[in-house]
Tab-separated table of C-alpha atoms in Angstrom:
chain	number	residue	atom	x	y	z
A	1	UNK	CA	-27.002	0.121	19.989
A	2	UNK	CA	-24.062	0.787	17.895
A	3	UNK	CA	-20.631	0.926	18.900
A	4	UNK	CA	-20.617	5.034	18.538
A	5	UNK	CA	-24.347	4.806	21.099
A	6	UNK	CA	-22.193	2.683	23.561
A	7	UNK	CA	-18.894	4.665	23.646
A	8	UNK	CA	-21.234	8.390	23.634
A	9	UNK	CA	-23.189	6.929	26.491
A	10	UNK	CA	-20.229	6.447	28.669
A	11	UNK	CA	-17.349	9.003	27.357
A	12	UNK	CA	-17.513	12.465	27.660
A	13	UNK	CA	-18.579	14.501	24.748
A	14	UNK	CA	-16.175	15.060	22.049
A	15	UNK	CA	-14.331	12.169	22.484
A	16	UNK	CA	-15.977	9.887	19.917
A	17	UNK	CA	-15.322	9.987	15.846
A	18	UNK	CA	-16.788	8.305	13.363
A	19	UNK	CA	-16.047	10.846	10.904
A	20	UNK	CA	-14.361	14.262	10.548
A	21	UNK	CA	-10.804	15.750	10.723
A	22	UNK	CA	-10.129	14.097	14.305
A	23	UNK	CA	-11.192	10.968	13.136
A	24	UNK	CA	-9.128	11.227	9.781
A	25	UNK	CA	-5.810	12.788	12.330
A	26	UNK	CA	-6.241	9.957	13.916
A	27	UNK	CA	-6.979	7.389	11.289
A	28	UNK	CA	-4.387	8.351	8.668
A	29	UNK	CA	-1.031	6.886	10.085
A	30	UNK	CA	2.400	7.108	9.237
A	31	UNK	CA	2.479	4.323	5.871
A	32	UNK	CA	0.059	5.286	3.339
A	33	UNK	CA	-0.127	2.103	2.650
A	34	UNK	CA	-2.264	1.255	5.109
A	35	UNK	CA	-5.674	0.982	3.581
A	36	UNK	CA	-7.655	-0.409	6.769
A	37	UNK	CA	-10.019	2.259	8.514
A	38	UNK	CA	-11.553	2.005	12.110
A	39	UNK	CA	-15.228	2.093	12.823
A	40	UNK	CA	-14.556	4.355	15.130
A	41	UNK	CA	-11.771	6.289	17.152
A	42	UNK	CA	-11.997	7.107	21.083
A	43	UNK	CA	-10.039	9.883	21.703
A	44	UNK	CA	-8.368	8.671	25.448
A	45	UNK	CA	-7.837	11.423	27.895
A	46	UNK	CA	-7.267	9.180	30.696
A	47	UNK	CA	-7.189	5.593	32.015
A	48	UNK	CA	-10.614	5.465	32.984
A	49	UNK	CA	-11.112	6.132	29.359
A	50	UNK	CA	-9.354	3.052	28.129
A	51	UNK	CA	-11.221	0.830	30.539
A	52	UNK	CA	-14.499	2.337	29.404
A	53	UNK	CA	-13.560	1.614	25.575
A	54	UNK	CA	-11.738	-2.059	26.354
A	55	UNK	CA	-14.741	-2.723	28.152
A	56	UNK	CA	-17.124	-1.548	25.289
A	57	UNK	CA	-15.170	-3.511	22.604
A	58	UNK	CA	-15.713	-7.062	24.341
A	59	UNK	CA	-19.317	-6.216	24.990
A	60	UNK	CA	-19.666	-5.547	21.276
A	61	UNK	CA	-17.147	-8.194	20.038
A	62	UNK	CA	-15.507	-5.594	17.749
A	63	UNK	CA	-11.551	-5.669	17.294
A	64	UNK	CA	-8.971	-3.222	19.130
A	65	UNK	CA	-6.291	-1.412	18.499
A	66	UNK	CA	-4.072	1.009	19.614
A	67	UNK	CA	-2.515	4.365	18.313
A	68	UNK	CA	0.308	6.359	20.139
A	69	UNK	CA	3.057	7.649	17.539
A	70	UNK	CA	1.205	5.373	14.743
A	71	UNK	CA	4.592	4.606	13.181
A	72	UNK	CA	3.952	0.736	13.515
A	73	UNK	CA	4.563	0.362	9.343
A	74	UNK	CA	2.123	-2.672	9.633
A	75	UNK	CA	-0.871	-0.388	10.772
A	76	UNK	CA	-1.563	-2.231	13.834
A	77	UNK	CA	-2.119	0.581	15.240
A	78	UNK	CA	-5.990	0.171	13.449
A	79	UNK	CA	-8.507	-1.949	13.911
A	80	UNK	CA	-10.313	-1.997	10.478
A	81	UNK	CA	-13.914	-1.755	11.026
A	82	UNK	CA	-13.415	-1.868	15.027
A	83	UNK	CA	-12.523	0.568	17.606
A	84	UNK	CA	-9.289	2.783	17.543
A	85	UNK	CA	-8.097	3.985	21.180
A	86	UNK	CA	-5.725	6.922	20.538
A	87	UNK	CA	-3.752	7.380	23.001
A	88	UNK	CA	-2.436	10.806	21.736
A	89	UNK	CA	-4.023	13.186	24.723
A	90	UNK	CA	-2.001	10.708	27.294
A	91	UNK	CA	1.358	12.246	26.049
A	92	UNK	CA	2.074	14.052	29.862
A	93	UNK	CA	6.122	13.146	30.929
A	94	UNK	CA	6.258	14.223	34.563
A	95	UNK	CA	10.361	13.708	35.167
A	96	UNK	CA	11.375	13.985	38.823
A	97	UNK	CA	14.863	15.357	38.474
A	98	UNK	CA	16.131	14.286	41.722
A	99	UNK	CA	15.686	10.304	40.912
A	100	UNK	CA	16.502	10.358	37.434
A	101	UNK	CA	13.174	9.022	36.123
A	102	UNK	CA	9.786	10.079	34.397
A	103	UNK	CA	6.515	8.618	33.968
A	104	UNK	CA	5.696	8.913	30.317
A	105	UNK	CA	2.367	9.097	28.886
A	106	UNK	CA	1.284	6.076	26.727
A	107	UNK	CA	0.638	8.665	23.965
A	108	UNK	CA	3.914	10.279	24.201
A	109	UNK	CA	6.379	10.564	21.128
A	110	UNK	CA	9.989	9.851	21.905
A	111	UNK	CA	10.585	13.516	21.006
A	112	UNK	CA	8.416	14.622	24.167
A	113	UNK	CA	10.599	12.087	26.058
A	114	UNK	CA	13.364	13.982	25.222
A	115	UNK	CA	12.320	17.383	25.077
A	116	UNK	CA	10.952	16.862	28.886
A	117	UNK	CA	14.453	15.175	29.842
A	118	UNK	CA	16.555	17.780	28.397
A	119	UNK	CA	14.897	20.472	30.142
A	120	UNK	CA	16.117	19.072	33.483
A	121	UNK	CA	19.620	18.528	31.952
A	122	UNK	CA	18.523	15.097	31.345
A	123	UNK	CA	18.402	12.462	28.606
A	124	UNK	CA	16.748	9.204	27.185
A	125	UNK	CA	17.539	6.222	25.742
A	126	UNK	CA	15.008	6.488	22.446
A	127	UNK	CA	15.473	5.372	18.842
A	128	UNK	CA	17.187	7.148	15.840
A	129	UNK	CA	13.786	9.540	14.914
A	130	UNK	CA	11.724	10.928	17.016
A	131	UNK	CA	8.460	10.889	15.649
A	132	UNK	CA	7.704	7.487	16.598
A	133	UNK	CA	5.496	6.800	20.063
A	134	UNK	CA	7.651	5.756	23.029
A	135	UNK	CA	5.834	3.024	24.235
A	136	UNK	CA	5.619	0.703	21.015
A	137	UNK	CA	9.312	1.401	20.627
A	138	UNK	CA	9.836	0.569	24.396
A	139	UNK	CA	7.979	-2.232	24.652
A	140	UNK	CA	9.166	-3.945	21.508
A	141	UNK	CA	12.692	-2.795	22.521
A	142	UNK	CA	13.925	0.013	21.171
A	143	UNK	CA	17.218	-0.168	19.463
A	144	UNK	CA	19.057	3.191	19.144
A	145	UNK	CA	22.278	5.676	19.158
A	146	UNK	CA	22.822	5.339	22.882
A	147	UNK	CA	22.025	1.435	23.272
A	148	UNK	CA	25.735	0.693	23.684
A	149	UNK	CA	25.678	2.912	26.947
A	150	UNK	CA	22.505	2.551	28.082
A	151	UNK	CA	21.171	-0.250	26.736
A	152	UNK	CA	17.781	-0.682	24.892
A	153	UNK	CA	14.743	1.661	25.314
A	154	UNK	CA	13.271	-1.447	26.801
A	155	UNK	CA	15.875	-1.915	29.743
A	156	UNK	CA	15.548	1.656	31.021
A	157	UNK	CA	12.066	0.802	31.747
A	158	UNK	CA	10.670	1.088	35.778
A	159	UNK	CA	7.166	-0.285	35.787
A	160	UNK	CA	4.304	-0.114	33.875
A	161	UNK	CA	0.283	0.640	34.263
A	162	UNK	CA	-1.580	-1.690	31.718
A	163	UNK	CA	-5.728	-1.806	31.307
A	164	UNK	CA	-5.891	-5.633	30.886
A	165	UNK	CA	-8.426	-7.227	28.594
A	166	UNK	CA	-10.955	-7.572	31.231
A	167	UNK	CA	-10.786	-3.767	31.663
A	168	UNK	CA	-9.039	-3.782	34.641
A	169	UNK	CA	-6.077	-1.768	35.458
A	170	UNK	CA	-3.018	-2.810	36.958
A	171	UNK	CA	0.769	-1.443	37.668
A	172	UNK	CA	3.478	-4.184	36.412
A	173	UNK	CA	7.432	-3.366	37.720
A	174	UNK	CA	9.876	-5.577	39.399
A	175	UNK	CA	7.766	-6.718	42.332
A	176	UNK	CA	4.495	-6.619	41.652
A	177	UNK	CA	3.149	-8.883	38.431
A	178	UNK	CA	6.759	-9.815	37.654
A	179	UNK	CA	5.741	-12.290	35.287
A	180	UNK	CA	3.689	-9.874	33.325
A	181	UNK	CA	7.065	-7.060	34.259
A	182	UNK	CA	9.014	-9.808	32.119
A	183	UNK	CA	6.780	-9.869	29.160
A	184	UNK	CA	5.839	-6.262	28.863
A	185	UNK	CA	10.174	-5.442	28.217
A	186	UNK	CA	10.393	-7.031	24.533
A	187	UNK	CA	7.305	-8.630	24.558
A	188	UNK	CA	5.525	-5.162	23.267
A	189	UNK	CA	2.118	-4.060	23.266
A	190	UNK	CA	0.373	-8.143	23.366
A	191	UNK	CA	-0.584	-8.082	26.776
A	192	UNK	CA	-2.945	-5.001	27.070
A	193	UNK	CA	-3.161	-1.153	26.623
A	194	UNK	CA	-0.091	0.442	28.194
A	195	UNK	CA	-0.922	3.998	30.030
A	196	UNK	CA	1.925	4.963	30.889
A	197	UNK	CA	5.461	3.909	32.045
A	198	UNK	CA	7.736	4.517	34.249
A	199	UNK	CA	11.089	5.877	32.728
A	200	UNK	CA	15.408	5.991	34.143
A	201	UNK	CA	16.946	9.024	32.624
A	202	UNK	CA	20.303	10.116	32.138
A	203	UNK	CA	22.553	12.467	32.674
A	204	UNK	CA	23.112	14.346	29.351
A	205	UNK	CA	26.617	13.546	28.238
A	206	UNK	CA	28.590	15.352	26.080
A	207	UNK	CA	27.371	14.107	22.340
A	208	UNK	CA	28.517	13.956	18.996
A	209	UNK	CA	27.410	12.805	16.074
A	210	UNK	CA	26.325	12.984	12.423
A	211	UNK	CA	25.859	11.155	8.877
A	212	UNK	CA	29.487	10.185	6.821
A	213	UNK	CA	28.875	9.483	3.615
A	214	UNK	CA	30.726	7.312	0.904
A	215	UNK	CA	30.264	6.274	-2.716
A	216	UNK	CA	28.895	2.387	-2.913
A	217	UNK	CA	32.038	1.397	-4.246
A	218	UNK	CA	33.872	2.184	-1.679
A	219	UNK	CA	31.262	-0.162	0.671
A	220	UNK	CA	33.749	-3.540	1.020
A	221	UNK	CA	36.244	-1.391	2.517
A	222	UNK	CA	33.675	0.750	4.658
A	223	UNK	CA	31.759	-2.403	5.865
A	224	UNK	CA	35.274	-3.783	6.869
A	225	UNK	CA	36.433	-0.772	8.532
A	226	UNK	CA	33.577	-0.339	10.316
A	227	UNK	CA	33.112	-3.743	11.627
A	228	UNK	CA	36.799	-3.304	13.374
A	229	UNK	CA	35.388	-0.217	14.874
A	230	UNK	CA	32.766	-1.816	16.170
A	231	UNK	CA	34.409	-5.114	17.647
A	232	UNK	CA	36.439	-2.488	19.998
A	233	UNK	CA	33.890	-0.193	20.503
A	234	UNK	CA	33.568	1.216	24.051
A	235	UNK	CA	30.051	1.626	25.560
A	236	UNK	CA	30.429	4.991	24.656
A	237	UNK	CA	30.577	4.554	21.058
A	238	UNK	CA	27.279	3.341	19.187
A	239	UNK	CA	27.673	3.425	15.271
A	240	UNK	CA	24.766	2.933	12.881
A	241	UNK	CA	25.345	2.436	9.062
A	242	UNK	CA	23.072	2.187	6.016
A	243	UNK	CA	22.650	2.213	2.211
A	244	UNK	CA	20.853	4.191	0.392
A	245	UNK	CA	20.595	7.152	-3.038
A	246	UNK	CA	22.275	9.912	-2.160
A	247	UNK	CA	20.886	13.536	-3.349
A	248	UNK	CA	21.659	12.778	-6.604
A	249	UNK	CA	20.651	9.494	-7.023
A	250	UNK	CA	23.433	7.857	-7.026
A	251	UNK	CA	23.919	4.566	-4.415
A	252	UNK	CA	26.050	5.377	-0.883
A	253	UNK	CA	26.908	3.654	2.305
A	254	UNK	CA	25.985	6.558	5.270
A	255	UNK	CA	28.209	5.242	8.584
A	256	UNK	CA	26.611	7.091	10.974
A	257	UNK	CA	28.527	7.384	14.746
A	258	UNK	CA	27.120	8.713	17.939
A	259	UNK	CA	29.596	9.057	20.862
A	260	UNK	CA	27.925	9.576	24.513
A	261	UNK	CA	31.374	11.390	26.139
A	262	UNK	CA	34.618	11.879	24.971
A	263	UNK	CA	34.872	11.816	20.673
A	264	UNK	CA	37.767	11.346	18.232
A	265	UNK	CA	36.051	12.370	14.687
A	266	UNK	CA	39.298	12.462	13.297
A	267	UNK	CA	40.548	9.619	14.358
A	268	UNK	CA	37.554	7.764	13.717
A	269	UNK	CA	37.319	9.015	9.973
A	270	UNK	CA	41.300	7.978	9.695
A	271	UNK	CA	40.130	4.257	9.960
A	272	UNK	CA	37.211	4.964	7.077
A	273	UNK	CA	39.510	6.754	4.680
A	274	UNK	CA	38.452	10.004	2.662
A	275	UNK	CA	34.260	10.347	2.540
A	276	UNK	CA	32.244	12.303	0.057
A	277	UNK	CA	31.401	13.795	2.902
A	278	UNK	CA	31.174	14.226	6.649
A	279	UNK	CA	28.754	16.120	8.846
A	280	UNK	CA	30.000	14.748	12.466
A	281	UNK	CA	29.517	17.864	15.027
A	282	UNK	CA	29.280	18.260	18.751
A	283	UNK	CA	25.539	18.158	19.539
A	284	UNK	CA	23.880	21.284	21.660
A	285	UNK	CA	20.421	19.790	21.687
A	286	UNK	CA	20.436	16.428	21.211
A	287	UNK	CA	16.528	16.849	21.215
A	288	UNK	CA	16.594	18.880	18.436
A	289	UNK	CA	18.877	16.974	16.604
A	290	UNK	CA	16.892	13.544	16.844
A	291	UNK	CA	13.613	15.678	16.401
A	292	UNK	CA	15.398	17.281	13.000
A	293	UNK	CA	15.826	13.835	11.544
A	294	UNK	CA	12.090	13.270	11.546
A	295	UNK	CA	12.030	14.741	8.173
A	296	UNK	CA	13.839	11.713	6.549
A	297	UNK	CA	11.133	9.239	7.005
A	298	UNK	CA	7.787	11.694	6.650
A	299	UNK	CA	4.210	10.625	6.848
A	300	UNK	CA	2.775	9.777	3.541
A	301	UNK	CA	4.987	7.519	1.670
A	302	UNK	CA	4.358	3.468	1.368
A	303	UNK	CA	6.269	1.230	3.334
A	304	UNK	CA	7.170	-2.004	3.462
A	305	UNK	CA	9.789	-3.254	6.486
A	306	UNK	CA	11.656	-6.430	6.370
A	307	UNK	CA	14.507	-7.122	9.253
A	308	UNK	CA	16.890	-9.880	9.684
A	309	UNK	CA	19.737	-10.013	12.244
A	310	UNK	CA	23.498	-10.518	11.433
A	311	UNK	CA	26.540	-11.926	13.958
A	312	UNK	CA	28.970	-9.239	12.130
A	313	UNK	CA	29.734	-7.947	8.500
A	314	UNK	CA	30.638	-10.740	6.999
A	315	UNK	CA	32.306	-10.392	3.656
A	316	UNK	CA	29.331	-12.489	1.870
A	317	UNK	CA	26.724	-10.634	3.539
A	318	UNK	CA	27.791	-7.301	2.343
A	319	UNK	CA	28.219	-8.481	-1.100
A	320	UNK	CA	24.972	-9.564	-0.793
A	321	UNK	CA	23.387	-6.386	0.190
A	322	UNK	CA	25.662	-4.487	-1.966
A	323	UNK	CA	24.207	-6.476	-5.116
A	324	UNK	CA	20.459	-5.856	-3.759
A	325	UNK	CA	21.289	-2.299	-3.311
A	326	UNK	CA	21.775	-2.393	-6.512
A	327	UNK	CA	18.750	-4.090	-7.964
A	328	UNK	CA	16.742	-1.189	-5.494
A	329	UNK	CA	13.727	-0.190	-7.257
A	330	UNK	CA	12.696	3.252	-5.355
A	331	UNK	CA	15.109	5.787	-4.956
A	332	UNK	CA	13.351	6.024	-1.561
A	333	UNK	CA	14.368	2.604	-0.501
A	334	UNK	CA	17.292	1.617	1.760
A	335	UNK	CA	19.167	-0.042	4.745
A	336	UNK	CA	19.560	0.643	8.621
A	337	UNK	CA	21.539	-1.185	10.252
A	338	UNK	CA	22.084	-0.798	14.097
A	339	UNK	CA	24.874	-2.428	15.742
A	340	UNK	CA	23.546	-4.026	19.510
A	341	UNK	CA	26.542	-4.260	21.475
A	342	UNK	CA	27.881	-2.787	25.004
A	343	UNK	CA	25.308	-2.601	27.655
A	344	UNK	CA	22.673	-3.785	26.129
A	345	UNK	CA	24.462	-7.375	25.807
A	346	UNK	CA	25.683	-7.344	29.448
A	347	UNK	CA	21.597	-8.219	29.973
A	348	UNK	CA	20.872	-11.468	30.402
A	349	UNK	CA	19.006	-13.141	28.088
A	350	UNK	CA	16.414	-14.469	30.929
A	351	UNK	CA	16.271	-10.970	32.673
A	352	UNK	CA	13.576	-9.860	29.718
A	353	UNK	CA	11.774	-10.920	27.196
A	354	UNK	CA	13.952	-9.399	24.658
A	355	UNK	CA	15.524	-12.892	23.109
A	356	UNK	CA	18.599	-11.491	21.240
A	357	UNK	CA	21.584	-10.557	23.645
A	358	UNK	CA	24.783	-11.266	22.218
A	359	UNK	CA	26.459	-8.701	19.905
A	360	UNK	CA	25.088	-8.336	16.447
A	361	UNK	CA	23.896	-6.092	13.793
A	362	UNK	CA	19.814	-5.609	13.098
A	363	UNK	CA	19.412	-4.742	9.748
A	364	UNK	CA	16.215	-2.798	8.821
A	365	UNK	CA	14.810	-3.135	4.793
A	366	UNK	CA	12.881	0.261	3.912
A	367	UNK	CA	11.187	-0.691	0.906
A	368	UNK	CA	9.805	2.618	0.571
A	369	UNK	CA	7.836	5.068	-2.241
A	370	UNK	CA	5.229	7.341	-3.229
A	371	UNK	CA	2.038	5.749	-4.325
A	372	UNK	CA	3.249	2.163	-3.510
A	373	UNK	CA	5.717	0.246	-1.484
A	374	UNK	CA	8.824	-1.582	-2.247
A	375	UNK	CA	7.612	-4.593	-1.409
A	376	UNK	CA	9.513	-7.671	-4.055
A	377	UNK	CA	13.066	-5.430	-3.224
A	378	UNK	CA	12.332	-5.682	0.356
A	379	UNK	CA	11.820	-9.565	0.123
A	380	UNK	CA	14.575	-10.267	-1.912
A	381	UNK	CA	17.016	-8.575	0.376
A	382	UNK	CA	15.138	-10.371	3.358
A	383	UNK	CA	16.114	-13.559	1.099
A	384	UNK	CA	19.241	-12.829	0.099
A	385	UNK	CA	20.092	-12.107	4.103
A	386	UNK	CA	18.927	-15.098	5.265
A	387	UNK	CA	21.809	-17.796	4.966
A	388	UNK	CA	24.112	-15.198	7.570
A	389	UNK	CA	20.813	-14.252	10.073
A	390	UNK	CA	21.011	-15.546	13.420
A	391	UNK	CA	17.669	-17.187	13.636
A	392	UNK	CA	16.450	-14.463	16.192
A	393	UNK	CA	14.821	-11.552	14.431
A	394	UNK	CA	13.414	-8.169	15.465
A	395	UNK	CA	9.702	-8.422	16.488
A	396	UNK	CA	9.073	-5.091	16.334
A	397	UNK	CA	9.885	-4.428	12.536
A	398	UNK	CA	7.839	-7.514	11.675
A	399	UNK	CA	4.806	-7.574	9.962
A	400	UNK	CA	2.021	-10.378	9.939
A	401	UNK	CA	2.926	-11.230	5.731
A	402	UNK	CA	6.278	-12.659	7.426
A	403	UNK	CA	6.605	-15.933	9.445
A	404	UNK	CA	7.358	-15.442	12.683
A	405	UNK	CA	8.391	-19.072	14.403
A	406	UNK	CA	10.381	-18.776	17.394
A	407	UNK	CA	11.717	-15.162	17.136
A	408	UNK	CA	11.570	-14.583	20.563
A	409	UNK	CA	13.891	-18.312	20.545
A	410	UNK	CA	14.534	-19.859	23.821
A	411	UNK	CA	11.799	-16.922	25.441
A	412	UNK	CA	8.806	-18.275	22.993
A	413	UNK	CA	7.401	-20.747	25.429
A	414	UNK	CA	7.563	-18.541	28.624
A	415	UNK	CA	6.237	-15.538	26.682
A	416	UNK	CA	2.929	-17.512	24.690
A	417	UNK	CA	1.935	-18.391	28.669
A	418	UNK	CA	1.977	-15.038	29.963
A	419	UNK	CA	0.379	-13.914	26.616
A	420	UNK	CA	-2.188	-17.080	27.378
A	421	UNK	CA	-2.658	-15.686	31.644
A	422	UNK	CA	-3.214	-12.242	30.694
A	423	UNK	CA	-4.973	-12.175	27.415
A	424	UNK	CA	-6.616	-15.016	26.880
A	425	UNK	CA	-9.361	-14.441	24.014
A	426	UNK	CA	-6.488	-12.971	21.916
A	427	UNK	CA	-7.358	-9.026	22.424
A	428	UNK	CA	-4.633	-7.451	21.994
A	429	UNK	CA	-2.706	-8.060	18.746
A	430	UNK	CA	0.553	-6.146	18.721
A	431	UNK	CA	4.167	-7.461	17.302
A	432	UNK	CA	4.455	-11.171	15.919
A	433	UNK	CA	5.079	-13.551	19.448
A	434	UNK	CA	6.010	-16.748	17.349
């Protein structure tokens, strides 16, 4: 029997592509560049489902993968020539008000994380867009606007229910499966299919926030400003920055500040000096306003993402990136850079598998375009980064053309034996583990 026989035979009807426009929704991920194409896609409506296509995959010895949000630039999310479980139908968040917390679907998009939270005068700690699927970000760690406050997506985490590689299901949290509670926060999808999660909420602060812009020439004195912002920043104050074209081509640094409480725009801009221009605002919606930003990084263009992690701004490593910037090929092409500080480094490094927990700045390479990807820019900013990188780098943003020894530094060992406990055979094949 084929793979399509086996799945029919024990799935409901509807639920199994080989071809079509579900097959193709679910097929056709975020990078165009991804050229590999699943046998065929299961369409998961629950957990039962999951264990019936895990199951069905060992029996057959064809490859798995995994789709939520499908924003995994990589395209891990597809198992070329094997069997796609998309986990897009599991995107329920049930939020119980009264204990701050939600158990989110493992389809669910940060952006029905929020919208969910929000309506019960809630919020989340989620990444900059919204688009992407909650649990890879989660479970890889999840930097983001409210990660000095908060902390990462990944320490807001309650438990977990997983469909091992065996098929069978179990529920990972703080007392029960610790080991494999450890692993799953950092350690991202290696360990088996997540179902859904258990969530801590917030309650919605007072935010504001928005894109300042400044011409590249002015980016030794922004860098510098910005880094003395940062080394006094309260938990309240999370700033992201970046380089990239502005709308008429021309190269700009974008500082980009989100404050969780009390703001001081003004005073905050006095630091910078005069910008080309500033769109900070008080934020009604902050679900809207992380759902609105979706349109920067649309499905359809290639993509290539390098990442390497920096102590601070150093003066050499913005000249560095400045003269890369420079060199950029695409106009579509640029930097993110997140700063990690606040509560998110009061965790101890131990507590998770997350290895990097001292204040620093993860810098994200876009090498982006239409038609093909950015790829020799994206390298040779990787390269140029790489005498100032701590030697920790962000597993999530790493793709299997990189090396990947000891990212996960002094958590490598304990990590490759729960990886070894749970799965074995090698099933599951999610961010680099070193």
């Amino acid at each position: 029997m084929t793979a399509e026989d086996v799945l029919r035979a024990r799935l409901s009807a509807g639920q199994v592509h080989t071809s079509g426009p579900r097959y193709e929704s679910a097929a056709r991920v975020w990078n165009a560049a991804v050229a590999a194409r699943p046998a065929v896609v299961v369409e998961c409506r629950s957990t039962a489902d999951v264990q019936a296509s895990v199951r069905a995959s060992r029996e057959l010895g064809l490859p798995l993968s995994v789709r939520s949000g499908g924003h995994d630039w990589a395209g891990r999310a597809v198992a070329d020539g094997g069997i796609m479980l998309d986990l897009r139908p599991l995107n329920r968040v049930a939020v119980d008000a009264g204990r701050r917390a939600a158990v989110v679907g493992g389809g669910a998009r940060a952006n029905d994380v929020l919208a969910a939270a929000e309506a019960h005068g809630l919020t989340a700690a989620v990444g900059t867009i919204g688009a992407v699927g909650f649990a890879g970000l989660a479970l890889g760690g999840g930097y983001g606007p409210f990660l000095g406050k908060y902390g990462l997506a990944a320490d807001n985490l309650l438990g977990a229910e997983i469909v091992l590689a065996d098929g069978e299901v179990v529920l990972a949290n703080a007392s029960r499966l610790p080991d494999l509670w450890w692993a799953l926060r950092g350690g991202g999808g290696n360990f088996g299919v997540v179902t859904s999660l258990g969530v801590r909420l917030h309650a919605a602060p007072r935010i504001t926030t928005g894109p300042v812009w400044y011409p590249a020439s002015d980016a030794a004195r922004v860098f510098a400003a910005v880094a003395e912002i940062q080394a006094g920043a309260p938990d309240d104050l999370t700033v992201q920055t970046g380089m990239l074209a502005g709308a008429d081509g021309s190269l700009c640094v974008v500082v980009w500040p989100t404050w969780c409480g009390p703001a001081d725009p003004d005073g905050f801009l006095s630091r910078l000096g005069p910008p080309l221009a500033s769109n900070i605002e008080p934020v009604s919606s902050y679900a809207a306003e992380v759902a609105g930003r979706d349109a920067m990084f649309p499905d359809g263009r290639s993509v290539v993402i390098r990442t390497r992690s920096l102590p601070a701004f150093a003066p050499e490593a913005v000249s560095a990136l400045l003269a890369q910037m420079e060199a950029m090929a695409s106009p579509l092409s640029g930097l993110s850079i997140h700063h990690f500080h606040g509560s998110a480094a009061r965790v101890p490094v131990g507590d998770t598998a997350f290895p990097l927990r001292e204040d620093h700045l993860m810098v994200e390479v876009l090498g982006m375009g239409e038609g093909a990807d950015d790829r020799g820019w994206a390298d040779a900013v990787s390269e140029a980064l790489a005498p100032f990188a701590l030697p920790e780098a962000y597993a999530n943003l790493l793709g299997p053309d990189v090396p990947s020894a000891n990212v996960f530094g002094r958590n490598s060992a304990r990590l490759r034996d729960v990886k070894h406990r749970y799965d074995p055979d090698g099933v599951f094949r999610a961010i680099p583990l070193g």
